Amino acid sequence: MPRPPSEEIFLLDEGSVTMNYGDRDPDQERRSGPRVAAETRFKMEYNYRSSPRWQIQNRESDRVLIIRLRLRDVKLETTHEIWFRRKPKLENFWQDPLVQHELDHVRISSDPRLRKRFLELVGKPGKIELTLEPTDKVDAAFVRQAVQKHVANSFDQVSELASIRYRELDRLTRHGRSPVPAEFQRDILDLPTPENASHDASPDSSETK
């Protein structure tokens, strides 16, 4: 059996980062793809409070539900876990190229512009309009589900944006072998839409060979 990895928690400018070291379970190794030296995973979570108002309008032959969004206390939080197969040497730990590359991934998914984009996507429409089916019964639960779906869709776009950027970083730096281009961090939000992006890597992981 592989030796369980040791674990350390660091408080960085980007927040709390957990670092694990050592061999992984063989099943996890197979699920993660090709054998790698390090991997960064991020986990995004969101919270909000809502008290929407709604009304139903008859438009020609359709019934349309109009929900006016009233969201508050909207939060987006991100945690990170970095795994190293072999623990980098303590001497010049933070200057180690592999450590620096994984921290570049952390900087991407903790970029405050992602939170700003999430807030914009959540609040931008101001209202939700849904064409109702004849069998739809509109009540507080129905409206709450519609609001939840809207927020979840906004969250998915931001989470996928970070995942695309993870893959782009690995491509541009050849998994940390080359310097990060100067324009990379500056243009973090100038990305293709998730539906047009490549999905050749795990959505919440960075793999460094």
Tab-separated table of C-alpha atoms in Angstrom:
chain	number	residue	atom	x	y	z
A	1	MET	CA	0.000	0.000	0.000
A	2	PRO	CA	1.242	3.543	-0.717
A	3	ARG	CA	2.394	5.644	2.171
A	4	PRO	CA	-0.299	8.212	3.145
A	5	PRO	CA	0.832	11.706	2.166
A	6	SER	CA	1.874	14.147	4.831
A	7	GLU	CA	-0.163	17.335	5.006
A	8	GLU	CA	0.595	20.984	5.705
A	9	ILE	CA	-1.655	24.029	5.647
A	10	PHE	CA	-0.289	27.419	4.589
A	11	LEU	CA	-1.931	30.801	4.910
A	12	LEU	CA	-1.004	32.744	1.773
A	13	ASP	CA	-2.208	35.980	0.247
A	14	GLU	CA	-4.561	33.839	-1.840
A	15	GLY	CA	-6.057	32.205	1.259
A	16	SER	CA	-5.599	28.857	2.949
A	17	VAL	CA	-3.757	26.269	0.838
A	18	THR	CA	-3.389	22.629	1.843
A	19	MET	CA	-0.274	20.829	0.603
A	20	ASN	CA	-0.019	17.042	0.555
A	21	TYR	CA	3.069	14.961	-0.135
A	22	GLY	CA	3.633	11.327	-0.973
A	23	ASP	CA	2.221	8.497	-3.041
A	24	ARG	CA	-1.464	8.384	-3.855
A	25	ASP	CA	-3.884	5.491	-3.856
A	26	PRO	CA	-3.424	3.552	-7.121
A	27	ASP	CA	-7.108	3.927	-7.991
A	28	GLN	CA	-6.869	7.703	-7.619
A	29	GLU	CA	-3.702	7.656	-9.699
A	30	ARG	CA	-5.523	5.940	-12.536
A	31	ARG	CA	-8.491	8.314	-12.305
A	32	SER	CA	-6.196	11.345	-12.445
A	33	GLY	CA	-4.698	10.350	-15.785
A	34	PRO	CA	-0.979	10.165	-16.646
A	35	ARG	CA	1.492	9.890	-13.785
A	36	VAL	CA	2.441	13.401	-12.695
A	37	ALA	CA	4.769	15.074	-10.190
A	38	ALA	CA	2.244	17.555	-8.776
A	39	GLU	CA	-1.381	18.551	-9.041
A	40	THR	CA	-3.474	21.514	-7.873
A	41	ARG	CA	-7.190	21.215	-7.257
A	42	PHE	CA	-9.547	24.026	-6.380
A	43	LYS	CA	-13.010	23.898	-4.899
A	44	MET	CA	-15.380	26.829	-5.313
A	45	GLU	CA	-18.491	27.258	-3.198
A	46	TYR	CA	-21.135	29.952	-3.209
A	47	ASN	CA	-23.772	31.209	-0.807
A	48	TYR	CA	-26.530	33.772	-1.096
A	49	ARG	CA	-29.816	34.873	0.383
A	50	SER	CA	-32.852	35.573	-1.722
A	51	SER	CA	-36.320	37.075	-1.331
A	52	PRO	CA	-37.620	37.288	-4.913
A	53	ARG	CA	-40.912	38.710	-6.058
A	54	TRP	CA	-42.797	37.294	-9.006
A	55	GLN	CA	-45.823	37.662	-11.211
A	56	ILE	CA	-47.420	35.804	-14.118
A	57	GLN	CA	-48.233	37.554	-17.365
A	58	ASN	CA	-50.327	36.255	-20.252
A	59	ARG	CA	-48.630	36.882	-23.593
A	60	GLU	CA	-50.577	35.707	-26.621
A	61	SER	CA	-50.815	31.962	-26.057
A	62	ASP	CA	-48.096	31.767	-23.380
A	63	ARG	CA	-47.955	32.254	-19.666
A	64	VAL	CA	-44.733	33.935	-18.612
A	65	LEU	CA	-43.329	33.940	-15.104
A	66	ILE	CA	-41.367	37.077	-14.245
A	67	ILE	CA	-39.117	36.824	-11.215
A	68	ARG	CA	-37.499	39.979	-9.936
A	69	LEU	CA	-34.241	39.010	-8.318
A	70	ARG	CA	-33.556	40.234	-4.813
A	71	LEU	CA	-30.242	38.628	-3.888
A	72	ARG	CA	-28.044	39.645	-0.986
A	73	ASP	CA	-25.027	38.367	0.913
A	74	VAL	CA	-23.730	36.738	-2.273
A	75	LYS	CA	-20.405	35.028	-1.578
A	76	LEU	CA	-17.899	33.022	-3.594
A	77	GLU	CA	-15.188	31.165	-1.693
A	78	THR	CA	-12.349	29.052	-3.032
A	79	THR	CA	-10.101	26.532	-1.299
A	80	HIS	CA	-7.033	24.838	-2.761
A	81	GLU	CA	-5.165	21.587	-2.335
A	82	ILE	CA	-1.729	21.043	-3.868
A	83	TRP	CA	-0.293	17.558	-4.023
A	84	PHE	CA	3.383	16.746	-4.628
A	85	ARG	CA	4.631	13.236	-5.256
A	86	ARG	CA	7.908	14.204	-3.622
A	87	LYS	CA	8.174	17.023	-1.145
A	88	PRO	CA	10.317	19.851	-2.538
A	89	LYS	CA	13.437	20.586	-0.552
A	90	LEU	CA	12.883	22.979	2.331
A	91	GLU	CA	15.830	25.058	1.194
A	92	ASN	CA	14.402	27.597	-1.257
A	93	PHE	CA	11.022	25.846	-1.056
A	94	TRP	CA	9.057	28.847	-2.326
A	95	GLN	CA	11.486	29.407	-5.193
A	96	ASP	CA	11.207	25.821	-6.415
A	97	PRO	CA	9.933	25.939	-10.044
A	98	LEU	CA	7.369	23.215	-9.377
A	99	VAL	CA	6.054	25.022	-6.305
A	100	GLN	CA	5.922	28.291	-8.220
A	101	HIS	CA	3.971	26.677	-11.046
A	102	GLU	CA	1.371	25.191	-8.724
A	103	LEU	CA	1.023	28.522	-6.923
A	104	ASP	CA	0.390	30.141	-10.299
A	105	HIS	CA	-2.638	27.867	-10.532
A	106	VAL	CA	-3.745	28.982	-7.077
A	107	ARG	CA	-3.445	32.616	-8.142
A	108	ILE	CA	-5.742	31.962	-11.086
A	109	SER	CA	-8.630	30.455	-9.136
A	110	SER	CA	-8.287	32.944	-6.282
A	111	ASP	CA	-8.185	35.982	-8.593
A	112	PRO	CA	-10.693	38.539	-7.215
A	113	ARG	CA	-11.871	39.235	-10.758
A	114	LEU	CA	-13.553	35.832	-10.766
A	115	ARG	CA	-15.647	36.821	-7.772
A	116	LYS	CA	-16.477	40.108	-9.488
A	117	ARG	CA	-17.582	38.225	-12.607
A	118	PHE	CA	-19.768	35.927	-10.493
A	119	LEU	CA	-21.491	38.899	-8.852
A	120	GLU	CA	-22.051	40.474	-12.259
A	121	LEU	CA	-23.544	37.306	-13.740
A	122	VAL	CA	-25.798	36.729	-10.755
A	123	GLY	CA	-27.166	40.258	-10.583
A	124	LYS	CA	-26.943	41.473	-14.171
A	125	PRO	CA	-30.375	40.454	-15.527
A	126	GLY	CA	-32.311	41.910	-12.613
A	127	LYS	CA	-35.110	39.523	-13.447
A	128	ILE	CA	-35.764	36.045	-14.796
A	129	GLU	CA	-38.442	35.349	-17.386
A	130	LEU	CA	-39.697	31.792	-17.896
A	131	THR	CA	-42.327	30.526	-20.297
A	132	LEU	CA	-44.551	28.231	-18.271
A	133	GLU	CA	-45.834	24.845	-19.275
A	134	PRO	CA	-49.582	24.267	-18.849
A	135	THR	CA	-48.865	21.837	-16.012
A	136	ASP	CA	-46.510	24.169	-14.113
A	137	LYS	CA	-47.714	25.085	-10.661
A	138	VAL	CA	-46.078	28.330	-9.610
A	139	ASP	CA	-45.475	28.685	-5.902
A	140	ALA	CA	-42.624	29.747	-3.621
A	141	ALA	CA	-40.796	26.442	-4.159
A	142	PHE	CA	-41.048	26.749	-7.955
A	143	VAL	CA	-39.664	30.289	-7.852
A	144	ARG	CA	-36.902	29.329	-5.446
A	145	GLN	CA	-35.815	26.529	-7.773
A	146	ALA	CA	-35.700	28.939	-10.722
A	147	VAL	CA	-33.518	31.349	-8.754
A	148	GLN	CA	-31.251	28.498	-7.643
A	149	LYS	CA	-30.809	27.407	-11.247
A	150	HIS	CA	-29.915	30.951	-12.314
A	151	VAL	CA	-27.285	31.291	-9.583
A	152	ALA	CA	-25.912	27.800	-10.260
A	153	ASN	CA	-25.552	28.583	-13.973
A	154	SER	CA	-23.655	31.771	-13.124
A	155	PHE	CA	-21.412	29.817	-10.770
A	156	ASP	CA	-20.725	27.134	-13.375
A	157	GLN	CA	-19.572	29.777	-15.860
A	158	VAL	CA	-17.086	31.235	-13.377
A	159	SER	CA	-15.822	27.839	-12.232
A	160	GLU	CA	-15.332	26.743	-15.841
A	161	LEU	CA	-13.554	30.015	-16.564
A	162	ALA	CA	-10.964	29.182	-13.917
A	163	SER	CA	-10.664	25.624	-15.240
A	164	ILE	CA	-10.042	26.884	-18.780
A	165	ARG	CA	-7.360	29.186	-17.432
A	166	TYR	CA	-5.704	26.291	-15.584
A	167	ARG	CA	-5.402	24.377	-18.842
A	168	GLU	CA	-4.206	27.477	-20.663
A	169	LEU	CA	-1.446	28.040	-18.084
A	170	ASP	CA	-0.201	24.486	-18.525
A	171	ARG	CA	-0.257	24.853	-22.301
A	172	LEU	CA	1.596	28.181	-22.382
A	173	THR	CA	4.224	27.167	-19.826
A	174	ARG	CA	4.480	23.513	-20.898
A	175	HIS	CA	3.415	22.521	-17.387
A	176	GLY	CA	5.782	24.932	-15.688
A	177	ARG	CA	8.815	24.417	-17.881
A	178	SER	CA	8.588	27.914	-19.423
A	179	PRO	CA	7.994	31.340	-17.819
A	180	VAL	CA	4.448	32.660	-17.522
A	181	PRO	CA	3.748	35.154	-20.360
A	182	ALA	CA	3.329	38.699	-19.083
A	183	GLU	CA	-0.091	39.091	-20.680
A	184	PHE	CA	-1.471	35.885	-19.136
A	185	GLN	CA	-2.546	37.258	-15.764
A	186	ARG	CA	-3.636	40.551	-17.275
A	187	ASP	CA	-6.069	38.866	-19.644
A	188	ILE	CA	-7.543	36.298	-17.262
A	189	LEU	CA	-11.118	37.204	-18.164
A	190	ASP	CA	-10.518	37.519	-21.918
A	191	LEU	CA	-11.313	33.898	-22.580
A	192	PRO	CA	-13.476	31.836	-24.899
A	193	THR	CA	-16.898	30.921	-23.607
A	194	PRO	CA	-17.002	27.574	-21.749
A	195	GLU	CA	-19.084	25.898	-24.475
A	196	ASN	CA	-16.372	26.673	-27.060
A	197	ALA	CA	-13.443	25.720	-24.869
A	198	SER	CA	-11.457	22.518	-24.906
A	199	HIS	CA	-12.340	19.951	-22.253
A	200	ASP	CA	-9.167	17.893	-22.380
A	201	ALA	CA	-8.435	18.071	-18.656
A	202	SER	CA	-10.215	17.618	-15.375
A	203	PRO	CA	-12.289	20.759	-14.678
A	204	ASP	CA	-10.930	21.326	-11.222
A	205	SER	CA	-7.350	20.195	-11.479
A	206	SER	CA	-3.931	21.211	-12.668
A	207	GLU	CA	-1.474	18.517	-13.594
A	208	THR	CA	2.262	19.125	-13.765
A	209	LYS	CA	4.504	16.524	-15.372
